[in-house]
PDB file of C-alpha atoms in Angstrom:
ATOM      1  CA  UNK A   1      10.422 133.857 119.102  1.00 52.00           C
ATOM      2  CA  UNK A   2      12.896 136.334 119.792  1.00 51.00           C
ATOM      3  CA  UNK A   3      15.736 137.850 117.226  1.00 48.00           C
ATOM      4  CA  UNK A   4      18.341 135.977 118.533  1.00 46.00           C
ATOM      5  CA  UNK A   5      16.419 132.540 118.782  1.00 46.00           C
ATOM      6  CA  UNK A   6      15.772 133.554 114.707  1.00 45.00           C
ATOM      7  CA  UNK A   7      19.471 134.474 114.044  1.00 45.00           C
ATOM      8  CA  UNK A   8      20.429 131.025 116.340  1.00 48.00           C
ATOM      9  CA  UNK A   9      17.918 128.855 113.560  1.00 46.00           C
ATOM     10  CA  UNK A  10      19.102 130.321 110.502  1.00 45.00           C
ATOM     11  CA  UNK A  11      22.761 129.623 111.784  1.00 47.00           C
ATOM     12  CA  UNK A  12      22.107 125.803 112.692  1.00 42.00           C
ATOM     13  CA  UNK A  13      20.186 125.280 109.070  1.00 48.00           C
ATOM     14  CA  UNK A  14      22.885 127.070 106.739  1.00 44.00           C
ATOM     15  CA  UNK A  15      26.065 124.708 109.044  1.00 45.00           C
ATOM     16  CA  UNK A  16      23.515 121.454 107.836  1.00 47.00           C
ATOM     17  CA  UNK A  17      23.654 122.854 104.447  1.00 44.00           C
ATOM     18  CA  UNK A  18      27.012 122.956 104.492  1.00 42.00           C
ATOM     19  CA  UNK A  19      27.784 119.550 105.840  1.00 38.00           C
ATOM     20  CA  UNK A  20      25.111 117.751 104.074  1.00 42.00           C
ATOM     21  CA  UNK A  21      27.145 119.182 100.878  1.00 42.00           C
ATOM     22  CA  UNK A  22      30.641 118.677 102.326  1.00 41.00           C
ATOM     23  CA  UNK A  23      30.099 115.240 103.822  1.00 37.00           C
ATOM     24  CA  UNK A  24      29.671 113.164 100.415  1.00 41.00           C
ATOM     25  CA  UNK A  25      32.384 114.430  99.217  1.00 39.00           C
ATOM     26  CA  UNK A  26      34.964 113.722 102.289  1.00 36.00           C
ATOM     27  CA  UNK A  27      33.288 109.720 102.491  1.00 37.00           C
ATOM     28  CA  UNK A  28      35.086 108.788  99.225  1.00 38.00           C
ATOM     29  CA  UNK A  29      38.284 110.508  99.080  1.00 40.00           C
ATOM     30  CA  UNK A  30      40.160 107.261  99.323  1.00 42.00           C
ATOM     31  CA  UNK A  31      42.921 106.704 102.616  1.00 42.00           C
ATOM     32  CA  UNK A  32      46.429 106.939 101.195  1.00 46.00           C
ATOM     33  CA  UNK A  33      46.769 104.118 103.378  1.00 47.00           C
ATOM     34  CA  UNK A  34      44.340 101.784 100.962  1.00 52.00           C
ATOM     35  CA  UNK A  35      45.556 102.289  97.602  1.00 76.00           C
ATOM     36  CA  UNK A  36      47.105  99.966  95.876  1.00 93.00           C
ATOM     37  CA  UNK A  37      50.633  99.652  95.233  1.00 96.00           C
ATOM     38  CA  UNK A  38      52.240  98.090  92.555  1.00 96.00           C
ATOM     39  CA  UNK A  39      55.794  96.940  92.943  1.00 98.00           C
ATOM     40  CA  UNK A  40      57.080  95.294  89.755  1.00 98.00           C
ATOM     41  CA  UNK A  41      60.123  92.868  90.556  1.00 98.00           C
ATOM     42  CA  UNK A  42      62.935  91.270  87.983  1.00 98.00           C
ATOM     43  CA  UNK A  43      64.200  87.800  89.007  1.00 98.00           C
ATOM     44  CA  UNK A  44      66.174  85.242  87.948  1.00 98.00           C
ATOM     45  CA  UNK A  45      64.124  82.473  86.219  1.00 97.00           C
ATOM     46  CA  UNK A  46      65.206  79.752  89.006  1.00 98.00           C
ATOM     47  CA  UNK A  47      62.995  81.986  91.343  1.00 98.00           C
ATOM     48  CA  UNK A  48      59.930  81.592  89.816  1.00 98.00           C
ATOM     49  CA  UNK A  49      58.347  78.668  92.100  1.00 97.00           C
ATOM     50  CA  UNK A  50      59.360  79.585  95.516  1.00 98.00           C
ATOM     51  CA  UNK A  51      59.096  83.851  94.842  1.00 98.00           C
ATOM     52  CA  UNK A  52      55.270  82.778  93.546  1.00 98.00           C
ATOM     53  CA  UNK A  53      54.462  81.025  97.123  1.00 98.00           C
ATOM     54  CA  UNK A  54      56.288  83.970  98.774  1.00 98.00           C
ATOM     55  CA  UNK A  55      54.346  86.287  96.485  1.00 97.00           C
ATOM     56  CA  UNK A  56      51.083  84.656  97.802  1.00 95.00           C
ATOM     57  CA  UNK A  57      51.672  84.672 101.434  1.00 96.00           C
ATOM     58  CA  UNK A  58      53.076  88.199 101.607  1.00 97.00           C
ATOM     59  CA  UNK A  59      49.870  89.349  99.739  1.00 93.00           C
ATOM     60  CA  UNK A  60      48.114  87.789 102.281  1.00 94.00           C
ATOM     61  CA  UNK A  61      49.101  90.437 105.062  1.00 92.00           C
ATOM     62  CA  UNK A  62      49.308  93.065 102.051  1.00 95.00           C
ATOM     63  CA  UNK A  63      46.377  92.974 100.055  1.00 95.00           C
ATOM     64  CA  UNK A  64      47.015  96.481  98.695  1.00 96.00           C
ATOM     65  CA  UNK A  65      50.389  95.470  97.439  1.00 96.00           C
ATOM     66  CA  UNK A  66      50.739  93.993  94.053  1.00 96.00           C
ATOM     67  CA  UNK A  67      53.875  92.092  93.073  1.00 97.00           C
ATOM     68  CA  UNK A  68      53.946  91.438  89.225  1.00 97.00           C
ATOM     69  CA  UNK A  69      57.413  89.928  88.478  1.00 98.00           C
ATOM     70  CA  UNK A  70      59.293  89.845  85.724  1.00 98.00           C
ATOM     71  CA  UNK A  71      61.314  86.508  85.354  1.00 98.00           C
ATOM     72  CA  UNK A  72      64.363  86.184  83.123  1.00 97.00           C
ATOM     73  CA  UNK A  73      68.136  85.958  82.601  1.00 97.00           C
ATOM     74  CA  UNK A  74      70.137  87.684  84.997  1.00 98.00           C
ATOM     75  CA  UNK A  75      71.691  89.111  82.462  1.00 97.00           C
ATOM     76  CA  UNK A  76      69.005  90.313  80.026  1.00 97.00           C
ATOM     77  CA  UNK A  77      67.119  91.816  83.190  1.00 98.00           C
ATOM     78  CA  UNK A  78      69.721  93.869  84.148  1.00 98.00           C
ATOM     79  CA  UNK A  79      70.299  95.231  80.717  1.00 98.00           C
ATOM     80  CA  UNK A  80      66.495  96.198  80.941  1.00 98.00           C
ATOM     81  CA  UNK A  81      67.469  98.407  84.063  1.00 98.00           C
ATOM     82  CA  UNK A  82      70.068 100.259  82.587  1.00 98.00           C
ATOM     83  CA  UNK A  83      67.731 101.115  79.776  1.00 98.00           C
ATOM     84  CA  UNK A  84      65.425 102.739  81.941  1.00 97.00           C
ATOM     85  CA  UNK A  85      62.556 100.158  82.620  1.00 97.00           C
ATOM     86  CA  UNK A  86      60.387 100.974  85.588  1.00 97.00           C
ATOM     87  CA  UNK A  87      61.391  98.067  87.823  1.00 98.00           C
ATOM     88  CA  UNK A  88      61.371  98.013  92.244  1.00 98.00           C
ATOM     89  CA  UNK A  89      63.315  95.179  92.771  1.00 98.00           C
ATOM     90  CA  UNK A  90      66.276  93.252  91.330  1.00 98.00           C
ATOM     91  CA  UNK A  91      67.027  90.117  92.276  1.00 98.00           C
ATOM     92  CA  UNK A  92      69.805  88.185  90.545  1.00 98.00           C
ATOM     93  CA  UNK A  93      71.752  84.813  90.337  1.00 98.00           C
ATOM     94  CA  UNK A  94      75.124  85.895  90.644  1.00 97.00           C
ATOM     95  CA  UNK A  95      76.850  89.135  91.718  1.00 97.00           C
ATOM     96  CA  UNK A  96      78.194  90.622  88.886  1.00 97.00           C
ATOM     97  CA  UNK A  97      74.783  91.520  87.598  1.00 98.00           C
ATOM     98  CA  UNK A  98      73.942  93.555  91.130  1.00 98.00           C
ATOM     99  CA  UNK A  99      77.771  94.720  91.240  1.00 98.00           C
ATOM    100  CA  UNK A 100      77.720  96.592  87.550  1.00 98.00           C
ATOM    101  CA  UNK A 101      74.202  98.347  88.413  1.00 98.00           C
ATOM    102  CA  UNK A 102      75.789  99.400  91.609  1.00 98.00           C
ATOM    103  CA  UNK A 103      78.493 100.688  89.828  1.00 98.00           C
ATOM    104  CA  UNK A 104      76.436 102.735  87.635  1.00 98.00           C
ATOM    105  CA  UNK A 105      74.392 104.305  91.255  1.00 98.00           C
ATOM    106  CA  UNK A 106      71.043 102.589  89.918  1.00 98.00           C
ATOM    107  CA  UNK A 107      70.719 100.579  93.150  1.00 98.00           C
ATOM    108  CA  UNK A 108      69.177 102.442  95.971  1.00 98.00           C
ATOM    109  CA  UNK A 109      72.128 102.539  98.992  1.00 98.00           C
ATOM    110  CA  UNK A 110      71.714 100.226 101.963  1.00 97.00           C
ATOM    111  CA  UNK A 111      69.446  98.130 100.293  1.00 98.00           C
ATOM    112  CA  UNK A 112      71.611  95.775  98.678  1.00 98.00           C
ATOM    113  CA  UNK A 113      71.359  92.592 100.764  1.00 98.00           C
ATOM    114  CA  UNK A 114      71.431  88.144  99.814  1.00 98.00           C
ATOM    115  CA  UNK A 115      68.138  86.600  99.269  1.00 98.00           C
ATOM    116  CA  UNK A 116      70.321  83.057  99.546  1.00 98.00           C
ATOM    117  CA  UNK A 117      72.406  80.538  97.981  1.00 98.00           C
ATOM    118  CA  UNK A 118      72.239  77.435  95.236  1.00 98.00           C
ATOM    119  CA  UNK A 119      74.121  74.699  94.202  1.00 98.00           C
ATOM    120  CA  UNK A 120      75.007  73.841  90.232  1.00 98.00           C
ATOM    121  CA  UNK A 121      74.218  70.291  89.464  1.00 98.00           C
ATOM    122  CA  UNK A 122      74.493  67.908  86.359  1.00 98.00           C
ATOM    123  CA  UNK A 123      71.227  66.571  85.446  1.00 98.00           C
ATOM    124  CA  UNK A 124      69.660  63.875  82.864  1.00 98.00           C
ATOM    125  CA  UNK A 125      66.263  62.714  81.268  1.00 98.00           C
ATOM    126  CA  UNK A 126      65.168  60.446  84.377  1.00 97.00           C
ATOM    127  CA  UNK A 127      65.163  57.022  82.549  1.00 95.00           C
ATOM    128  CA  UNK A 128      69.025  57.955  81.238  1.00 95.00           C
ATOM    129  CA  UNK A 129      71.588  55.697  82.267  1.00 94.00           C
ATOM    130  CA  UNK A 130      75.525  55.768  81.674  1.00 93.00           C
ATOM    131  CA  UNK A 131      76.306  59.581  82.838  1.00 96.00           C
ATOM    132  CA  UNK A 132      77.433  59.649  86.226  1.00 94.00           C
ATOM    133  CA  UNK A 133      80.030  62.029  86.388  1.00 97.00           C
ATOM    134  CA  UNK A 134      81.281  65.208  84.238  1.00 98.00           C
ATOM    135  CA  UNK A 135      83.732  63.516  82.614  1.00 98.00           C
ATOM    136  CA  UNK A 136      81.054  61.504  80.868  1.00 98.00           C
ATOM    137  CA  UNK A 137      80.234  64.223  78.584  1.00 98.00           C
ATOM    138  CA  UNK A 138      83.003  63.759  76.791  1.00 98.00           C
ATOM    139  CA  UNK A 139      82.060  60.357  75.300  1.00 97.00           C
ATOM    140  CA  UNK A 140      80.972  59.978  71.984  1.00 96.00           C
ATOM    141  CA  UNK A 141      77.211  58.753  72.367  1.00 95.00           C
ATOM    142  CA  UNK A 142      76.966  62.199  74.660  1.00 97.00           C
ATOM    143  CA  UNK A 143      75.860  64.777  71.794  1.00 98.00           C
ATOM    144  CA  UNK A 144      73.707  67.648  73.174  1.00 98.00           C
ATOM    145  CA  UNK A 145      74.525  68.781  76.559  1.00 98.00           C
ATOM    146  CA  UNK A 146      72.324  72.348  77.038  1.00 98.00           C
ATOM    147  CA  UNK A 147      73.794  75.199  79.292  1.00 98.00           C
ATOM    148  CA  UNK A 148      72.588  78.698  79.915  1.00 98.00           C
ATOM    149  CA  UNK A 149      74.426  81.240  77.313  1.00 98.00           C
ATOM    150  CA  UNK A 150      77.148  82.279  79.699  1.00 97.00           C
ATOM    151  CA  UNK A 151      77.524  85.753  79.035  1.00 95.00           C
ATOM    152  CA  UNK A 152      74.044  86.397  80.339  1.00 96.00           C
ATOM    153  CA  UNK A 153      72.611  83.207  82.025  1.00 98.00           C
ATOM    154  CA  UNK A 154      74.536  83.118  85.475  1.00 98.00           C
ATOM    155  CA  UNK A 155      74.117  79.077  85.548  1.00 98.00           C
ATOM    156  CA  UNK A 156      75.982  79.175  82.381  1.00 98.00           C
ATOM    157  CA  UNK A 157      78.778  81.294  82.931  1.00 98.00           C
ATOM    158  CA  UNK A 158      79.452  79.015  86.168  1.00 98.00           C
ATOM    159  CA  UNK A 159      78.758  75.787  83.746  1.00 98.00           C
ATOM    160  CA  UNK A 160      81.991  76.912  81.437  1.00 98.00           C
ATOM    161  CA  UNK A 161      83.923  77.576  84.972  1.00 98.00           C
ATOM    162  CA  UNK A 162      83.251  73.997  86.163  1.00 98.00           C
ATOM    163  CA  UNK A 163      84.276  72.290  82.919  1.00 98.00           C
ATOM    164  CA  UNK A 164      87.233  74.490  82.699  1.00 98.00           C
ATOM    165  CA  UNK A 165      88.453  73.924  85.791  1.00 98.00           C
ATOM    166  CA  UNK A 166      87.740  69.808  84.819  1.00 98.00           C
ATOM    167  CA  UNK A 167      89.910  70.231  81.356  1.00 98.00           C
ATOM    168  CA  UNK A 168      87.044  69.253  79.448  1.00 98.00           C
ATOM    169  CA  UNK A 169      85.713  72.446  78.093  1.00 98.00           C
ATOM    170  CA  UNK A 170      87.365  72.078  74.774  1.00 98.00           C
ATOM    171  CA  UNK A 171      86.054  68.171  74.439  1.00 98.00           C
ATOM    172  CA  UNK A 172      82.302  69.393  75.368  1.00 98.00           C
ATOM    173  CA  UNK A 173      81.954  72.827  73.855  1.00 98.00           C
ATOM    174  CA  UNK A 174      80.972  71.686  70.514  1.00 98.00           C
ATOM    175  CA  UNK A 175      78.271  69.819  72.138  1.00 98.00           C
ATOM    176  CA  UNK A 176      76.561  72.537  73.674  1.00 98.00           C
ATOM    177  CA  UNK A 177      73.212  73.756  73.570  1.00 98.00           C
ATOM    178  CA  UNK A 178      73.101  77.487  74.561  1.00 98.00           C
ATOM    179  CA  UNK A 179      69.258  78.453  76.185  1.00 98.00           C
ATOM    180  CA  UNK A 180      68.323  82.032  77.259  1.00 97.00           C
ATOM    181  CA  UNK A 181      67.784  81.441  80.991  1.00 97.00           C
ATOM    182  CA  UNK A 182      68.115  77.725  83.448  1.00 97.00           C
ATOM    183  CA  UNK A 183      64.086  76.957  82.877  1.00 97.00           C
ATOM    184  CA  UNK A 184      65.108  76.307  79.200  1.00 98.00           C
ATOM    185  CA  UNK A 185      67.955  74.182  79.925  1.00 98.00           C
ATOM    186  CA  UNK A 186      65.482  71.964  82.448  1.00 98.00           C
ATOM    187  CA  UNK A 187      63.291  71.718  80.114  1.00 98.00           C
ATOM    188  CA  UNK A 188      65.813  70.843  76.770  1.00 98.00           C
ATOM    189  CA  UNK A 189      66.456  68.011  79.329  1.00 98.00           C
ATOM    190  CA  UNK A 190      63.103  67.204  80.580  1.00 98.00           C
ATOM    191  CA  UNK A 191      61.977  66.546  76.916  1.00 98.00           C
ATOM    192  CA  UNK A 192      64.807  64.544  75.580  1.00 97.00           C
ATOM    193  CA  UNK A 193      66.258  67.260  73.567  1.00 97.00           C
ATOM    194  CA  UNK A 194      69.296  66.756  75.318  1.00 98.00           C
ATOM    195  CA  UNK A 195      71.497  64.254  76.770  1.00 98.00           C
ATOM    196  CA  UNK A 196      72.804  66.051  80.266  1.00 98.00           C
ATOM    197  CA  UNK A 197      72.394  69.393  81.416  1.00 98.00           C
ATOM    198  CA  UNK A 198      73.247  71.973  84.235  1.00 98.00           C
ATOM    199  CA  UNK A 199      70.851  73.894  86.534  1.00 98.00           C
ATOM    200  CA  UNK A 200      70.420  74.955  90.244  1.00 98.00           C
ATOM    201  CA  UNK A 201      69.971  72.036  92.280  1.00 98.00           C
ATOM    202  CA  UNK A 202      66.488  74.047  92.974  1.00 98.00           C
ATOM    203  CA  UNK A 203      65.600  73.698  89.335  1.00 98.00           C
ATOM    204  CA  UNK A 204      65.886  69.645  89.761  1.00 98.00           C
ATOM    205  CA  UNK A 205      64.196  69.578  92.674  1.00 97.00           C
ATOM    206  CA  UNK A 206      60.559  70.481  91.491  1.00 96.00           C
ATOM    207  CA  UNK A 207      60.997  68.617  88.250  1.00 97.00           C
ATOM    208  CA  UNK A 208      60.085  64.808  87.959  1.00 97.00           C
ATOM    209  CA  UNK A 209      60.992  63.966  84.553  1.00 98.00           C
ATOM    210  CA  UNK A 210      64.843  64.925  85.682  1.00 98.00           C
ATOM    211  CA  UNK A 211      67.649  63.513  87.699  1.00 98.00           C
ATOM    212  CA  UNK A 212      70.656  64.461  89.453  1.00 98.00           C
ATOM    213  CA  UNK A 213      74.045  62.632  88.526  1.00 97.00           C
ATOM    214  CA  UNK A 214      76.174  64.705  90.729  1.00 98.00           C
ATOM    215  CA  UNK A 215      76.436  68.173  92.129  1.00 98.00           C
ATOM    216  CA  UNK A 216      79.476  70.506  91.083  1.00 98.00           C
ATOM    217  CA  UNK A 217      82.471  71.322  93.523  1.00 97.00           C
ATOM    218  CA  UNK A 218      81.972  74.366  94.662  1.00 97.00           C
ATOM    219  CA  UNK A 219      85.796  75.263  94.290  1.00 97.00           C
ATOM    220  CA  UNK A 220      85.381  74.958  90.519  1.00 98.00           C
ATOM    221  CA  UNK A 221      82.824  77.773  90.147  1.00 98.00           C
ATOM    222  CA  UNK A 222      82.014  81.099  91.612  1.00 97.00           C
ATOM    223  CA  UNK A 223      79.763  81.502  94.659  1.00 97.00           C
ATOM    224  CA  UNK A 224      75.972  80.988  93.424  1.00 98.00           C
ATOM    225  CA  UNK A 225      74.406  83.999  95.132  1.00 98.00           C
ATOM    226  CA  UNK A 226      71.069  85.990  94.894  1.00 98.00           C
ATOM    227  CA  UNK A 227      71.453  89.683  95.734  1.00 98.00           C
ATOM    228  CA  UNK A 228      69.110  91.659  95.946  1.00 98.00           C
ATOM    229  CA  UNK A 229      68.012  95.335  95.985  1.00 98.00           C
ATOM    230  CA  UNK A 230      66.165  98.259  95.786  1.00 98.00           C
ATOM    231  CA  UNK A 231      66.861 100.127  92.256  1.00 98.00           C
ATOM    232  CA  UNK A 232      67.151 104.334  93.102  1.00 98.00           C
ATOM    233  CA  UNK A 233      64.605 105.111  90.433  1.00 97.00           C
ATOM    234  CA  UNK A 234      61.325 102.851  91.921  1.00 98.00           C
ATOM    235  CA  UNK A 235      58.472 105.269  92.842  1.00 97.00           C
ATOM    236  CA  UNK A 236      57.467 102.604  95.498  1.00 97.00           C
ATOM    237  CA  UNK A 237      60.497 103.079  97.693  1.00 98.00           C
ATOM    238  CA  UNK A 238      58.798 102.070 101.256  1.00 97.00           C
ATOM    239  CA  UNK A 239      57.209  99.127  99.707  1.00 97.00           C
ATOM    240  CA  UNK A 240      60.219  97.533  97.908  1.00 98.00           C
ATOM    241  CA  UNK A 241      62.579  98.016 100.963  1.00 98.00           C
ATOM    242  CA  UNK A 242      59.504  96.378 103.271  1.00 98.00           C
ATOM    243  CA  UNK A 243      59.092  93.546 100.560  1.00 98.00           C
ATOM    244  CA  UNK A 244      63.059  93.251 100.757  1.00 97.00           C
ATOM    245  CA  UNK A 245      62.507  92.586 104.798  1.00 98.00           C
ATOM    246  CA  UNK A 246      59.852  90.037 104.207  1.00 98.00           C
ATOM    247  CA  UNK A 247      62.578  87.842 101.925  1.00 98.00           C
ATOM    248  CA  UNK A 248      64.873  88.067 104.710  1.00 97.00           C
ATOM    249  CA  UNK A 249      62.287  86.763 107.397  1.00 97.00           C
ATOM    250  CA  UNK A 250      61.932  83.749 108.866  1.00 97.00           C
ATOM    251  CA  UNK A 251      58.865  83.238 107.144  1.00 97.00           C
ATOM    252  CA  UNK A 252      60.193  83.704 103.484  1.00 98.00           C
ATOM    253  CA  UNK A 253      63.243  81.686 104.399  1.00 98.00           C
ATOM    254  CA  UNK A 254      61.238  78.909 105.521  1.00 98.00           C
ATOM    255  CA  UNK A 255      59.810  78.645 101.954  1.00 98.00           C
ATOM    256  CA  UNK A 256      62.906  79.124 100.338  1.00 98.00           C
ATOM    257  CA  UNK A 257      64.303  75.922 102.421  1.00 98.00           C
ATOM    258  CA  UNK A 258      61.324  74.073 101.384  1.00 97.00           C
ATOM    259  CA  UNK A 259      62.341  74.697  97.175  1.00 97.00           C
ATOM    260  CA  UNK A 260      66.205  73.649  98.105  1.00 97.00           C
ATOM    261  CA  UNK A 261      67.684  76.901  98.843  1.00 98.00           C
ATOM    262  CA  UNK A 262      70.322  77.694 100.459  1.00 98.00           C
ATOM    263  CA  UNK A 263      69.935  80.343 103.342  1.00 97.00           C
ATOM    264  CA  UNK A 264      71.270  81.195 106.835  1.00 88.00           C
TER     265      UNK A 264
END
């Protein structure tokens, strides 16, 4: 064997060397495009059943997303925002909650967009009997009628509109029962704790203890709408707008359809 045949051996063995060091070390340095992603999301609590199903079907094409959401009062959630808590995604009952963040430049621009719409409706224990219309709530034998607390429960701010706009508010406002968000006023009524109640017509719809005595006139209350958006201060920008675009899909408004929403 030659020099250069010696020099061409030593070569090949000290590039193995190299490799056989390098190699392990390049098989698990994870792909940017596998790690997980966790997108936390604040809702209003009339979301909770068909956002879940969504939740589970997205997932299904995103395994390395994770939606954890936070469900609440319109209100309180936004109040959480403005204090700095590390949420993606808003999504609200009622504008004024997305309007003030806005506002304030905590929404991300262009993402801003309607998830869908509801409809308020009046609802009793299911074996109840007598209530059929608002002006029933004013009777006597009518003594706890629960609402959302209206300055941060959307449902109840557009609860006080509708018996305004009916003359009644001063007859029934001793009556009322104030909850934090529309889950507590279903289920003040589900149990019997009180005598009539208002929620999303999506709220009555997955209970069975519950029944609808009429819906509200939309001319007496404000448009019940669900923006949603982006907030400027997510570190999962690409995810939350892509999540966003899933809501608005055919897909996602299939489900919503299916829980009594309102979408176009």
């Amino acid at each position: 064997m030659n020099k250069k045949q010696i020099l061409g051996w030593i070569a090949l063995a000290v590039t193995s060397c190299i490799l056989a060091i390098t190699l392990p070390l390049i098989t698990f340095i994870p792909s940017p495009a596998q790690s997980n992603i966790n997108l936390l999301v604040s809702a209003a609590a009339s979301t909770r059943d068909v956002l879940t199903e969504i939740q589970d079907i997205y997932q299904q094409s995103k395994p390395n997303v994770n939606i954890t959401y936070n469900f609440g009062a319109s209100g309180a959630l936004q109040r959480q925002i403005e204090q700095g808590a590390p949420v993606d995604i808003f999504i609200s009952a009622a504008r004024k909650q997305v309007d003030a963040l806005e506002q304030k430049g905590l929404l991300l621009p262009g993402t801003r967009t309607n998830l869908a719409n509801n409809r308020l409706v009046l609802i009793v224990p299911k074996n109840s009997t007598g209530i059929n219309s608002f002006f029933n709530l004013t009777q006597t034998r009518v003594r706890r009628i629960a609402v959302g607390e209206p300055r941060s429960v959307p449902a109840g701010e557009y609860a006080d509109q509708v018996f305004k706009k009916l003359g009644i508010f001063e007859q029934v406002k001793p009556k009322l029962v104030l909850a934090n968000n529309v889950r507590q006023v279903l289920a003040a009524v589900e149990s019997g704790d009180a005598d009539a109640g208002l929620v999303y017509a999506t709220d009555a719809k997955i209970s069975s203890k519950v029944k609808v005595v009429v819906a509200a006139d939309q001319k007496y209350h404000s448009a019940i709408v669900y923006p949603m958006a982006v907030i400027k201060t997510s570190k999962n920008i690409p995810a939350g707008k892509e999540f966003l675009n899933f809501l608005s899909s055919n897909q996602a408004k299939a489900i919503l359809r299916k829980y009594g929403f309102i979408v176009s």
